[in-house]
CSV table of C-alpha atoms and ligand atoms in Angstrom, one decimal:
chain,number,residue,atom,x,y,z
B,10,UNK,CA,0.0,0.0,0.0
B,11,UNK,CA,1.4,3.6,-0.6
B,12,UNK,CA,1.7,5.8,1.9
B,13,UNK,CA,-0.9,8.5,2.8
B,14,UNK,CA,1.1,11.8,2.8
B,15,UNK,CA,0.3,15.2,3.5
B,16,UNK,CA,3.7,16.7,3.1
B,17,UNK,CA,4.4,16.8,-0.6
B,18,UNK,CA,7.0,19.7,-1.9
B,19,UNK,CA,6.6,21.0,-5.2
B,20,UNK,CA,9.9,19.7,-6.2
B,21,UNK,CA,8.5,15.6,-5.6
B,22,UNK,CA,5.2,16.4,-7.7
B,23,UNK,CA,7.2,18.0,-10.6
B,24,UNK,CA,9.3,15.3,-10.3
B,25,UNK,CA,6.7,12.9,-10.9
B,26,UNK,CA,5.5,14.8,-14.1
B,27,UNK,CA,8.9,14.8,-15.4
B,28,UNK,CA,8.7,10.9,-15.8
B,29,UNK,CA,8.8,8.9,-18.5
B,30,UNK,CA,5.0,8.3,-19.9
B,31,UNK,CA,5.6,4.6,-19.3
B,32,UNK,CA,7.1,4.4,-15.7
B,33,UNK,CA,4.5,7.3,-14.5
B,34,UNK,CA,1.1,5.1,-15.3
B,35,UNK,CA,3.1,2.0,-14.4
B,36,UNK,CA,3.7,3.4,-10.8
B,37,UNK,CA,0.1,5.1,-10.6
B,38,UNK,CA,-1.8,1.8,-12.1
B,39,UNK,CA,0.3,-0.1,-8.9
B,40,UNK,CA,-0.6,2.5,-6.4
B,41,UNK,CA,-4.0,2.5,-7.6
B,42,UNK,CA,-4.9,-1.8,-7.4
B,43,UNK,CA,-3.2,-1.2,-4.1
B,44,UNK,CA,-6.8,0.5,-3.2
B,45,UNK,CA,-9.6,-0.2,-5.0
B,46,UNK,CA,-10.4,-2.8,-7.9
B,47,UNK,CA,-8.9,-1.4,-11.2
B,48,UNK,CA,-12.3,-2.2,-13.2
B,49,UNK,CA,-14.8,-0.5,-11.1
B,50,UNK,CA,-15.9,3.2,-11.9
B,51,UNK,CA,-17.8,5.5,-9.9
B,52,UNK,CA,-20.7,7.2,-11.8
B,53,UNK,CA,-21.9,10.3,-11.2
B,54,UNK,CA,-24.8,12.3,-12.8
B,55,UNK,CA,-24.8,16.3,-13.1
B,56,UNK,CA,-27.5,18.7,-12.8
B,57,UNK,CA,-27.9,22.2,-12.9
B,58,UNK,CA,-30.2,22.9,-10.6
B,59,UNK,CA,-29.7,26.7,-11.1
B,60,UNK,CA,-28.5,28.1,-14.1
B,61,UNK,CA,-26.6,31.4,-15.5
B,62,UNK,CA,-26.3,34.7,-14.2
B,63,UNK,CA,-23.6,34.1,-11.6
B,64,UNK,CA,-22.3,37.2,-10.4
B,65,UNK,CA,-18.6,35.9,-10.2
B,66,UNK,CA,-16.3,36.1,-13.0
B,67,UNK,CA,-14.4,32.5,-13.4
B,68,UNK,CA,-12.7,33.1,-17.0
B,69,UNK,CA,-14.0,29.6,-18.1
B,70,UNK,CA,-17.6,29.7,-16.8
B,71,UNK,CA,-20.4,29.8,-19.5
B,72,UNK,CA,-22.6,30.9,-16.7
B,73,UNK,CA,-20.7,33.9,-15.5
B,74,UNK,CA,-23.0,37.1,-16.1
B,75,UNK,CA,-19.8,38.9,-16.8
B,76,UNK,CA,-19.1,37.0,-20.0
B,77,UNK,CA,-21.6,37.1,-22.9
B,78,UNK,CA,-22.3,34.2,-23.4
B,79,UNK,CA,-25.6,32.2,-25.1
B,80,UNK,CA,-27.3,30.9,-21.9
B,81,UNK,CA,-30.4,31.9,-20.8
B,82,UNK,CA,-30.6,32.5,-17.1
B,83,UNK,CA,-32.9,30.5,-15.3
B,84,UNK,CA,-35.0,30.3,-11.5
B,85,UNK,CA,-34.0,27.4,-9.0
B,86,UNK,CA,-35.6,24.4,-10.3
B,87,UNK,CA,-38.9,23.3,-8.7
B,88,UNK,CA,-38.5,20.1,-6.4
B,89,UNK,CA,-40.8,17.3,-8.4
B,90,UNK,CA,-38.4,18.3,-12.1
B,91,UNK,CA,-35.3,17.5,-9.6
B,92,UNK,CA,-36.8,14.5,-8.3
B,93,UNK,CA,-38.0,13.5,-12.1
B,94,UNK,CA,-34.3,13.9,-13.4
B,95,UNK,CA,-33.0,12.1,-10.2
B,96,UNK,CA,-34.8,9.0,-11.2
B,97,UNK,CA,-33.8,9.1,-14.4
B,98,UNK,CA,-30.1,9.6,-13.8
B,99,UNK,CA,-30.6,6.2,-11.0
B,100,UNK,CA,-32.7,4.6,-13.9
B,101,UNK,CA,-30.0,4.7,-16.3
B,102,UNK,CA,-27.1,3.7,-13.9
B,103,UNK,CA,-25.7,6.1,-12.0
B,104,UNK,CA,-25.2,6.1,-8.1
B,105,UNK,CA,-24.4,9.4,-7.0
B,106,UNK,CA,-26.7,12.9,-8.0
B,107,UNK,CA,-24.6,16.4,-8.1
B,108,UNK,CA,-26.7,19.5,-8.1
B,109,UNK,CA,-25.1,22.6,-9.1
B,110,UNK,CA,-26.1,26.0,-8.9
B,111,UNK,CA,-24.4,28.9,-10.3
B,112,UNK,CA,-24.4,31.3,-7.1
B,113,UNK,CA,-21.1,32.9,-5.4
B,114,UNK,CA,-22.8,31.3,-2.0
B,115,UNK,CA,-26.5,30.3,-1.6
B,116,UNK,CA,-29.1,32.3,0.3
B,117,UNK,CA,-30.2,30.8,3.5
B,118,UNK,CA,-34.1,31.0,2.3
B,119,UNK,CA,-32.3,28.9,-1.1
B,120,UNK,CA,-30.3,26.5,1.2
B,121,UNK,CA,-33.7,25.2,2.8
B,122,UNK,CA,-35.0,24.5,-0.7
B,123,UNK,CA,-32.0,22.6,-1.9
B,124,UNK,CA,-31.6,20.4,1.8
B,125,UNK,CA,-35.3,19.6,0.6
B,126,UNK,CA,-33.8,18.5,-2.9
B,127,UNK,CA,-30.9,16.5,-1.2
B,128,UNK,CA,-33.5,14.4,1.1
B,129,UNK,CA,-35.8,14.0,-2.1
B,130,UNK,CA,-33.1,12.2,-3.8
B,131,UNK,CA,-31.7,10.5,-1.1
B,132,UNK,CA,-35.5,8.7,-0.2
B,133,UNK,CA,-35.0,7.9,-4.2
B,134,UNK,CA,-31.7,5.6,-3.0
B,135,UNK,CA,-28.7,8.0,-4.8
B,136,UNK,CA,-26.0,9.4,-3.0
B,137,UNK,CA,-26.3,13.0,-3.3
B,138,UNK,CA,-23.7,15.5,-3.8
B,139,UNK,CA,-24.3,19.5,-4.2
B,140,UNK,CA,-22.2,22.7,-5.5
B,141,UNK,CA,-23.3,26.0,-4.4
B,142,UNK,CA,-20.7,28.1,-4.1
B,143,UNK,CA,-19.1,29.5,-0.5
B,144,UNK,CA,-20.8,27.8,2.0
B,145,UNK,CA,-20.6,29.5,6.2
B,146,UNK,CA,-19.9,27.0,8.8
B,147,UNK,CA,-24.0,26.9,9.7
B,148,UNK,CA,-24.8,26.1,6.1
B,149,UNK,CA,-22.5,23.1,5.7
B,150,UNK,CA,-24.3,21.8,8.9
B,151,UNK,CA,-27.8,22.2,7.6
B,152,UNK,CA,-26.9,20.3,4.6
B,153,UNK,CA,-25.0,17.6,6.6
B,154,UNK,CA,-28.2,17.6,9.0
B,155,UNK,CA,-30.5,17.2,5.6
B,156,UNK,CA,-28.3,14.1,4.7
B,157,UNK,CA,-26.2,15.5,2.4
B,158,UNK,CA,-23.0,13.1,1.6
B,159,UNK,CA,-20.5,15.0,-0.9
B,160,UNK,CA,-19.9,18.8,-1.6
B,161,UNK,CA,-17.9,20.2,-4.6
B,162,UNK,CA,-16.2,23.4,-4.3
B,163,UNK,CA,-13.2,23.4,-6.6
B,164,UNK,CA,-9.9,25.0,-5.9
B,165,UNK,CA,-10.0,25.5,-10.4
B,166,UNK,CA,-5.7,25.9,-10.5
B,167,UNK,CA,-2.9,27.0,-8.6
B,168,UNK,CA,-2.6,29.6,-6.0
B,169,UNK,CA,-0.5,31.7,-8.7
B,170,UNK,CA,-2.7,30.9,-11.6
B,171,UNK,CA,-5.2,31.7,-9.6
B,172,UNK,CA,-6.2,35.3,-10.0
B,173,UNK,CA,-5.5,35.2,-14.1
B,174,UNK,CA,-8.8,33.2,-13.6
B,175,UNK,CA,-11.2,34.4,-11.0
B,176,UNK,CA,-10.9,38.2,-9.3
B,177,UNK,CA,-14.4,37.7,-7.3
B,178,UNK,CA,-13.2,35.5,-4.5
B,179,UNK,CA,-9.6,34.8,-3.3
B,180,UNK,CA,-8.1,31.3,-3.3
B,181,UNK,CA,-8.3,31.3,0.7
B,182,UNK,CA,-12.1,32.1,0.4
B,183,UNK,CA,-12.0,28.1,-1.4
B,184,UNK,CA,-10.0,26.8,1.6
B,185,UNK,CA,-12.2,28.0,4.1
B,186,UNK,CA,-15.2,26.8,2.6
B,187,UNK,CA,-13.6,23.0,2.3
B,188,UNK,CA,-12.4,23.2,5.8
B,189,UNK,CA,-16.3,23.9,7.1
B,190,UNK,CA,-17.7,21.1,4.8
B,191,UNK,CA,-15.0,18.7,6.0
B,192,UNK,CA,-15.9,19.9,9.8
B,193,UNK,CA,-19.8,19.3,9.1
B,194,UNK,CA,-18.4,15.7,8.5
B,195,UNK,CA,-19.8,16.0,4.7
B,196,UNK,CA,-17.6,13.9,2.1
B,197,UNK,CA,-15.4,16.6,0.3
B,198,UNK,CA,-15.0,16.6,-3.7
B,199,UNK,CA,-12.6,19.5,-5.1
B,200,UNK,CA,-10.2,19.4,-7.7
B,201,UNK,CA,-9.5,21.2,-10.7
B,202,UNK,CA,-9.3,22.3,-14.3
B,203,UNK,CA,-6.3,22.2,-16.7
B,204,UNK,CA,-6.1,23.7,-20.1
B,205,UNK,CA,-6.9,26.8,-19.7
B,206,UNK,CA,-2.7,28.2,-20.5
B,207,UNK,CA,-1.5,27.2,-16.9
B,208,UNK,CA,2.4,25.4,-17.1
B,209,UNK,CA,2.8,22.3,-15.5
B,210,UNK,CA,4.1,24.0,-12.4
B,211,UNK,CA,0.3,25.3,-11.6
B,212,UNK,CA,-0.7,21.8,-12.6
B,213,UNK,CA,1.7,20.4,-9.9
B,214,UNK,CA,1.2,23.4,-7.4
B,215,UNK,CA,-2.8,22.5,-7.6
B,216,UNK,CA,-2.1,18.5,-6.6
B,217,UNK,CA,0.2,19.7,-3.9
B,218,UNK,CA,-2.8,22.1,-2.6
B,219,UNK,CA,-4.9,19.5,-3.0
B,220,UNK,CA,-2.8,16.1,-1.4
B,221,UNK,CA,-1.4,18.3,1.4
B,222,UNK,CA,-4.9,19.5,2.7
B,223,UNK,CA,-5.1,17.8,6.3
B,224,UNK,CA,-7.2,15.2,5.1
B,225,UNK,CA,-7.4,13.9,1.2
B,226,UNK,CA,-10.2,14.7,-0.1
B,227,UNK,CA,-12.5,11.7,-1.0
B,228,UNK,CA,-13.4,13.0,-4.5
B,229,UNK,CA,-11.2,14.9,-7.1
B,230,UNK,CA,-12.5,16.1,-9.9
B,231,UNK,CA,-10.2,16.8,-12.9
B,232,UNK,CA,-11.7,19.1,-15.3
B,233,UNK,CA,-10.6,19.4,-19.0
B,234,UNK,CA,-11.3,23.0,-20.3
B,235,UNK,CA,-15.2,22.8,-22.1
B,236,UNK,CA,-14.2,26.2,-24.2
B,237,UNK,CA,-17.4,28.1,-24.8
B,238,UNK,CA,-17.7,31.0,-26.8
B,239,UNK,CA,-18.2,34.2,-25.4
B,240,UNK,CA,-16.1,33.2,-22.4
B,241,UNK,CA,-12.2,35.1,-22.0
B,242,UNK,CA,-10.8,31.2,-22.2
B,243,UNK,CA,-12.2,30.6,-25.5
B,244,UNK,CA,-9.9,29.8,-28.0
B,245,UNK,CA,-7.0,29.1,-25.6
B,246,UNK,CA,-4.4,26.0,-27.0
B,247,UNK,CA,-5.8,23.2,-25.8
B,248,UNK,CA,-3.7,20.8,-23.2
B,249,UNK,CA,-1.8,18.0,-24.6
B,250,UNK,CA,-3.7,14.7,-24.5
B,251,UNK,CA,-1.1,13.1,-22.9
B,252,UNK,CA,-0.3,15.5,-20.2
B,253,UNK,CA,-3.9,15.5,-19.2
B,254,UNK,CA,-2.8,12.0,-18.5
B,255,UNK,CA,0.1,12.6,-16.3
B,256,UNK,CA,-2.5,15.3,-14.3
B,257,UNK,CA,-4.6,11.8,-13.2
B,258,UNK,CA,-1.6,9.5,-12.6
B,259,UNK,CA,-0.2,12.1,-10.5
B,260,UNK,CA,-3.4,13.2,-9.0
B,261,UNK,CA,-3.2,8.8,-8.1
B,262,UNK,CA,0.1,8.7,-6.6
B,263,UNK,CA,-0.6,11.6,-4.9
B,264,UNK,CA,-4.0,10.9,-3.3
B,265,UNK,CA,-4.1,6.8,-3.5
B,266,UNK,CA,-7.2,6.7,-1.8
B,267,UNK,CA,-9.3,9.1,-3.4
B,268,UNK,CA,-11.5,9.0,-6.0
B,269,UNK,CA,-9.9,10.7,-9.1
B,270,UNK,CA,-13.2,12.1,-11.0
B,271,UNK,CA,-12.6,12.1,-15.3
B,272,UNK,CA,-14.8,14.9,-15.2
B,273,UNK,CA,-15.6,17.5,-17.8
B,274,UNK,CA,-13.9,17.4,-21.2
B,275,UNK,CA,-14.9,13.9,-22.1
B,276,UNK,CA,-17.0,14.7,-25.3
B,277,UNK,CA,-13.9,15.7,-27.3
B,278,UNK,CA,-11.3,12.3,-25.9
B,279,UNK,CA,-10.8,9.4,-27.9
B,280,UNK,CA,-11.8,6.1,-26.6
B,281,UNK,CA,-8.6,5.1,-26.1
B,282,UNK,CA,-7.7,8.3,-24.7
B,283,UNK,CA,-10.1,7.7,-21.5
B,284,UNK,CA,-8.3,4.3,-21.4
B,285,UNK,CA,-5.7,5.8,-20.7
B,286,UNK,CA,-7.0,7.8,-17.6
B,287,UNK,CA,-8.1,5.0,-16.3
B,288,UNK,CA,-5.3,3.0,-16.8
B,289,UNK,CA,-3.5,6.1,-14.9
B,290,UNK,CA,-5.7,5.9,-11.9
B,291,UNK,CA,-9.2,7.5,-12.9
B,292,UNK,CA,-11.6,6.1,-11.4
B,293,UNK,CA,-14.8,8.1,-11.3
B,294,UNK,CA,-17.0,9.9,-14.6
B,295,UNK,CA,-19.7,12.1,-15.1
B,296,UNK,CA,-22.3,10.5,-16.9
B,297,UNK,CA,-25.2,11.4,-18.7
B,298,UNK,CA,-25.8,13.8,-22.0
B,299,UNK,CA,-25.2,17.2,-20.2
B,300,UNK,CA,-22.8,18.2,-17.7
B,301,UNK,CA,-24.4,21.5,-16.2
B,302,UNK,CA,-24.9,23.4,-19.5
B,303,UNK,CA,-22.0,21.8,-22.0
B,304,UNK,CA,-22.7,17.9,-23.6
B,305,UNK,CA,-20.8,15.5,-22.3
B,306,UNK,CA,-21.0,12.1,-24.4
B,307,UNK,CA,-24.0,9.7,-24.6
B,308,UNK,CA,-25.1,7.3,-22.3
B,309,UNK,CA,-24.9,4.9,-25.2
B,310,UNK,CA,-20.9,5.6,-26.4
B,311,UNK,CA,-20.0,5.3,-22.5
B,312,UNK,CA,-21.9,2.2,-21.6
B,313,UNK,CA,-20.1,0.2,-25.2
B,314,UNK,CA,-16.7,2.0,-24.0
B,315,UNK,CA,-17.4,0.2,-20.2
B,316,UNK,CA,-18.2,-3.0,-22.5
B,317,UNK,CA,-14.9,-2.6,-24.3
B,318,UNK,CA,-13.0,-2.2,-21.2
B,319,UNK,CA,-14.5,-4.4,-19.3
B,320,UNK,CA,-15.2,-1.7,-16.6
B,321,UNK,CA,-18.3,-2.3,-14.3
B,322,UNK,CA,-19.7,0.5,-12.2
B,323,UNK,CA,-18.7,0.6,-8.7
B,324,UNK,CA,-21.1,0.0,-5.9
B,325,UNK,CA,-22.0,3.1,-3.5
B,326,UNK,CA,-19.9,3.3,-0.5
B,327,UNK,CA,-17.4,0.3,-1.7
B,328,UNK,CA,-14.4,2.3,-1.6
B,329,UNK,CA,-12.0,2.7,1.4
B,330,UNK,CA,-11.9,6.3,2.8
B,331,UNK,CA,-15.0,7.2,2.7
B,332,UNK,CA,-16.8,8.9,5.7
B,333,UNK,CA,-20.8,8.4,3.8
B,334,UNK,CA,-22.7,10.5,5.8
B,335,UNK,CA,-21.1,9.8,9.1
B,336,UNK,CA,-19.7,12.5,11.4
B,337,UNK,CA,-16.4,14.2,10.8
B,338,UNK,CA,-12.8,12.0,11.5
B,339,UNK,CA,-9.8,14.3,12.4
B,340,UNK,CA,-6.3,12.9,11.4
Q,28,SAM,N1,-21.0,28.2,-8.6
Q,28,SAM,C1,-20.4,27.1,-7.9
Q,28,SAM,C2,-18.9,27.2,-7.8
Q,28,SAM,O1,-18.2,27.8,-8.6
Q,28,SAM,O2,-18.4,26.7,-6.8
Q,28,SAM,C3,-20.7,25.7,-8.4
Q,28,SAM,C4,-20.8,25.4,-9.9
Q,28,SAM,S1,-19.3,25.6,-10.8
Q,28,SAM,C5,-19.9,25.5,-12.5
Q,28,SAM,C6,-18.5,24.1,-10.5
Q,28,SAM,C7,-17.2,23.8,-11.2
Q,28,SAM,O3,-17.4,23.5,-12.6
Q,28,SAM,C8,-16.2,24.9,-11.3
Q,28,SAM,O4,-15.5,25.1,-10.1
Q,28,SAM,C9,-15.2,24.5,-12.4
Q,28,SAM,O5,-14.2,23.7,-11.8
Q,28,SAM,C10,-16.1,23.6,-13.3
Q,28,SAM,N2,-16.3,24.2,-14.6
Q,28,SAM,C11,-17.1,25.3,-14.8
Q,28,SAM,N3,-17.0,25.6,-16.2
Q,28,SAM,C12,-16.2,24.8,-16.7
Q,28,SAM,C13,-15.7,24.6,-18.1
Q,28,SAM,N4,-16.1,25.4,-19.0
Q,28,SAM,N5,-14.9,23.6,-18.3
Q,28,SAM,C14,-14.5,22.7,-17.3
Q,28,SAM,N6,-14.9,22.9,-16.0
Q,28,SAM,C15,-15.8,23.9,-15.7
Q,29,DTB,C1,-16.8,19.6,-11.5
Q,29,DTB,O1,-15.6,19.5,-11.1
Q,29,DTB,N1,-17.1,19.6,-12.7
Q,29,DTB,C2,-18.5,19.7,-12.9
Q,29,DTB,C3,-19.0,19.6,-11.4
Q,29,DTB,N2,-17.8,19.6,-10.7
Q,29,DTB,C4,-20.0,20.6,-10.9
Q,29,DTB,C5,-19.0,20.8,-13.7
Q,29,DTB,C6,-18.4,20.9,-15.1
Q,29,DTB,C7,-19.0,22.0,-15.8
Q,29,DTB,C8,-18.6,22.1,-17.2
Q,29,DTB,C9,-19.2,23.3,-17.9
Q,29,DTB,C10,-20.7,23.2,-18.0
Q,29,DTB,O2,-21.3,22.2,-18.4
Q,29,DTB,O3,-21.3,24.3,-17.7
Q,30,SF4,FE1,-20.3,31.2,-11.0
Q,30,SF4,FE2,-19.4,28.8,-10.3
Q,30,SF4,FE3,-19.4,29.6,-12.9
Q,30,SF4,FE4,-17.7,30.7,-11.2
Q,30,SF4,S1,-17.7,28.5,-11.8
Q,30,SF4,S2,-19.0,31.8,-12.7
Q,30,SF4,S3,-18.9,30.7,-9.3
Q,30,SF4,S4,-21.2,29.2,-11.6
């Protein structure tokens, strides 16, 4: 088993990068059969449950109201048309249900609607899993209290990167919120996104934020740049396949017992290009046609590449490191 660290200098991650291709997903494909079976993938379903008009101004957000972009803002989504998708997403095979809403934090009067959307889909037999933006102490423990088990709140890039992206909220403002949601005992899910003209230094720097947090998170989503026109990211050179693929074996060796999400970005990779991430540790997907306002591939293409593989979806829960919705551990 590889060891659990929290220590990681810049220098070790970069290191890791630098690697050949061959012995990096050799060492991350070890690390990850050392913690959870190597054909089981966790599935996820997205839905925005709010969309558009967010008064923040992330560089490669469609829903940004700073950006002029072709989505049409919408209200919070009524209960039953939640509920509705929620079965459907169950119905064709996912496990877990993310709602997301584009708000810089939620209202307390919208908080009590969406802790009525998490138990709604719980009683339908999904894990649930929400992104609302900043959350206050209080707030994560109303959700927690409604049942909640995951909460996504990225940290997007590295601290330096950071303000090229996002001027609204500081990268601190991030940290805080993941330290309440791990303290309300909720399941934390926070990663990144790459391709958007960072170096491989703020790829590194973002792992190291990530694996050196004082406990791993159990979820990290990596993000491929969706580049939608109208936003300031649009039309930036897109990542090298391959070094996406160094992002999730490092991402493995550097958090062995998290799951590492292959999260937006799918609709443009090969076949064989997801192969590869999952050969390099990635063992987690967003499924279904949309993410929160971009396509991500049919249910169809992903269930005949799982055929191909020979992947099966994992089971709720079946992983080791996970707190469900159990009250907080402190390492
Ligand atoms: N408003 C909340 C927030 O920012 O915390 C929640 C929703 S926000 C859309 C969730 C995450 O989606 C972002 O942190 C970002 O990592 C990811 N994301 C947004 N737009 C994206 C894009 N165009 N490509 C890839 N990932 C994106
Ligand atoms: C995450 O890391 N990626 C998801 C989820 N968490 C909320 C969102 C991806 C959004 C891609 C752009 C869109 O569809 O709007
Ligand atoms: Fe708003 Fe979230 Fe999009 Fe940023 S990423 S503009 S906070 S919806």
């Amino acid at each position: 088993m590889s060891a659990i660290r929290h220590d990681w200098t810049i220098e070790e991650i970069e290191a890791q990068f630098d690697r050949p291709f061959n012995d990096l997903l050799f060492a991350a494909q070890q690390t990850h059969r050392a913690h959870f079976d190597p054909n089981a993938v966790q599935i996820s379903s997205l839905l925005s449950i709010k969309t558009g008009a967010c008064p923040e101004d992330c560089a490669y957000c469609p829903q940004s109201a700073h950006h002029h972009t072709e989505l049409e803002r919408e209200r919070l989504l009524p209960l039953d048309e939640v509920v509705a998708e929620a079965r459907a997403a169950k119905a064709n095979g996912a496990t877990r249900f993310c709602m997301g809403a584009a708000w810089r934090n939620p209202t307390d009067r919208n908080l009590d609607r969406v802790a009525e959307m998490v138990e709604a889909v719980r009683a339908e037999g999904l894990e649930t899993c929400v992104t609302l933006g900043m959350l206050e102490a209080r707030q994560a423990e109303r959700l927690k209290n409604a049942g909640l088990d995951y909460y996504n709140h990225n940290l997007d890039t590295s601290p330096e990167f950071y303000g090229k992206i996002i001027t609204t909220r500081v990268y601190q403002d991030r940290l805080d919120t993941l330290a309440r949601v791990r303290e309300a005992g909720i399941n934390v899910c926070t990663g990144g996104i790459v391709g958007m003209g960072e170096s491989r230094r703020d790829r590194a720097r973002l792992l190291q934020q990530l694996a050196n947090l004082p406990q791993h998170p159990e979820s990290v989503p990596i993000n491929n740049l969706v580049q939608v026109e109208g936003t300031p990211l649009h039309g930036v050179e897109a990542l090298d396949p391959l070094e996406f693929v160094r992002m999730i074996a490092v991402a493995r060796l550097t958090m062995p017992t998290s799951h590492v999400r292959l999260s937006a970005g799918r609709l443009d990779m090969s076949d064989e290009l997801q192969a590869l991430c999952f050969l390099a540790g990635a063992n987690s997907i967003f499924y279904g046609e949309k993410l929160l306002t971009t396509d991500n591939p049919e249910s169809q293409r992903d269930q005949a590449l799982f055929r191909r593989l020979g992947i099966h979806a994992a089971q709720p829960h079946s992983a080791q490191g996970e707190t469900g919705n159990a009250p907080a551990r402190h390492t």
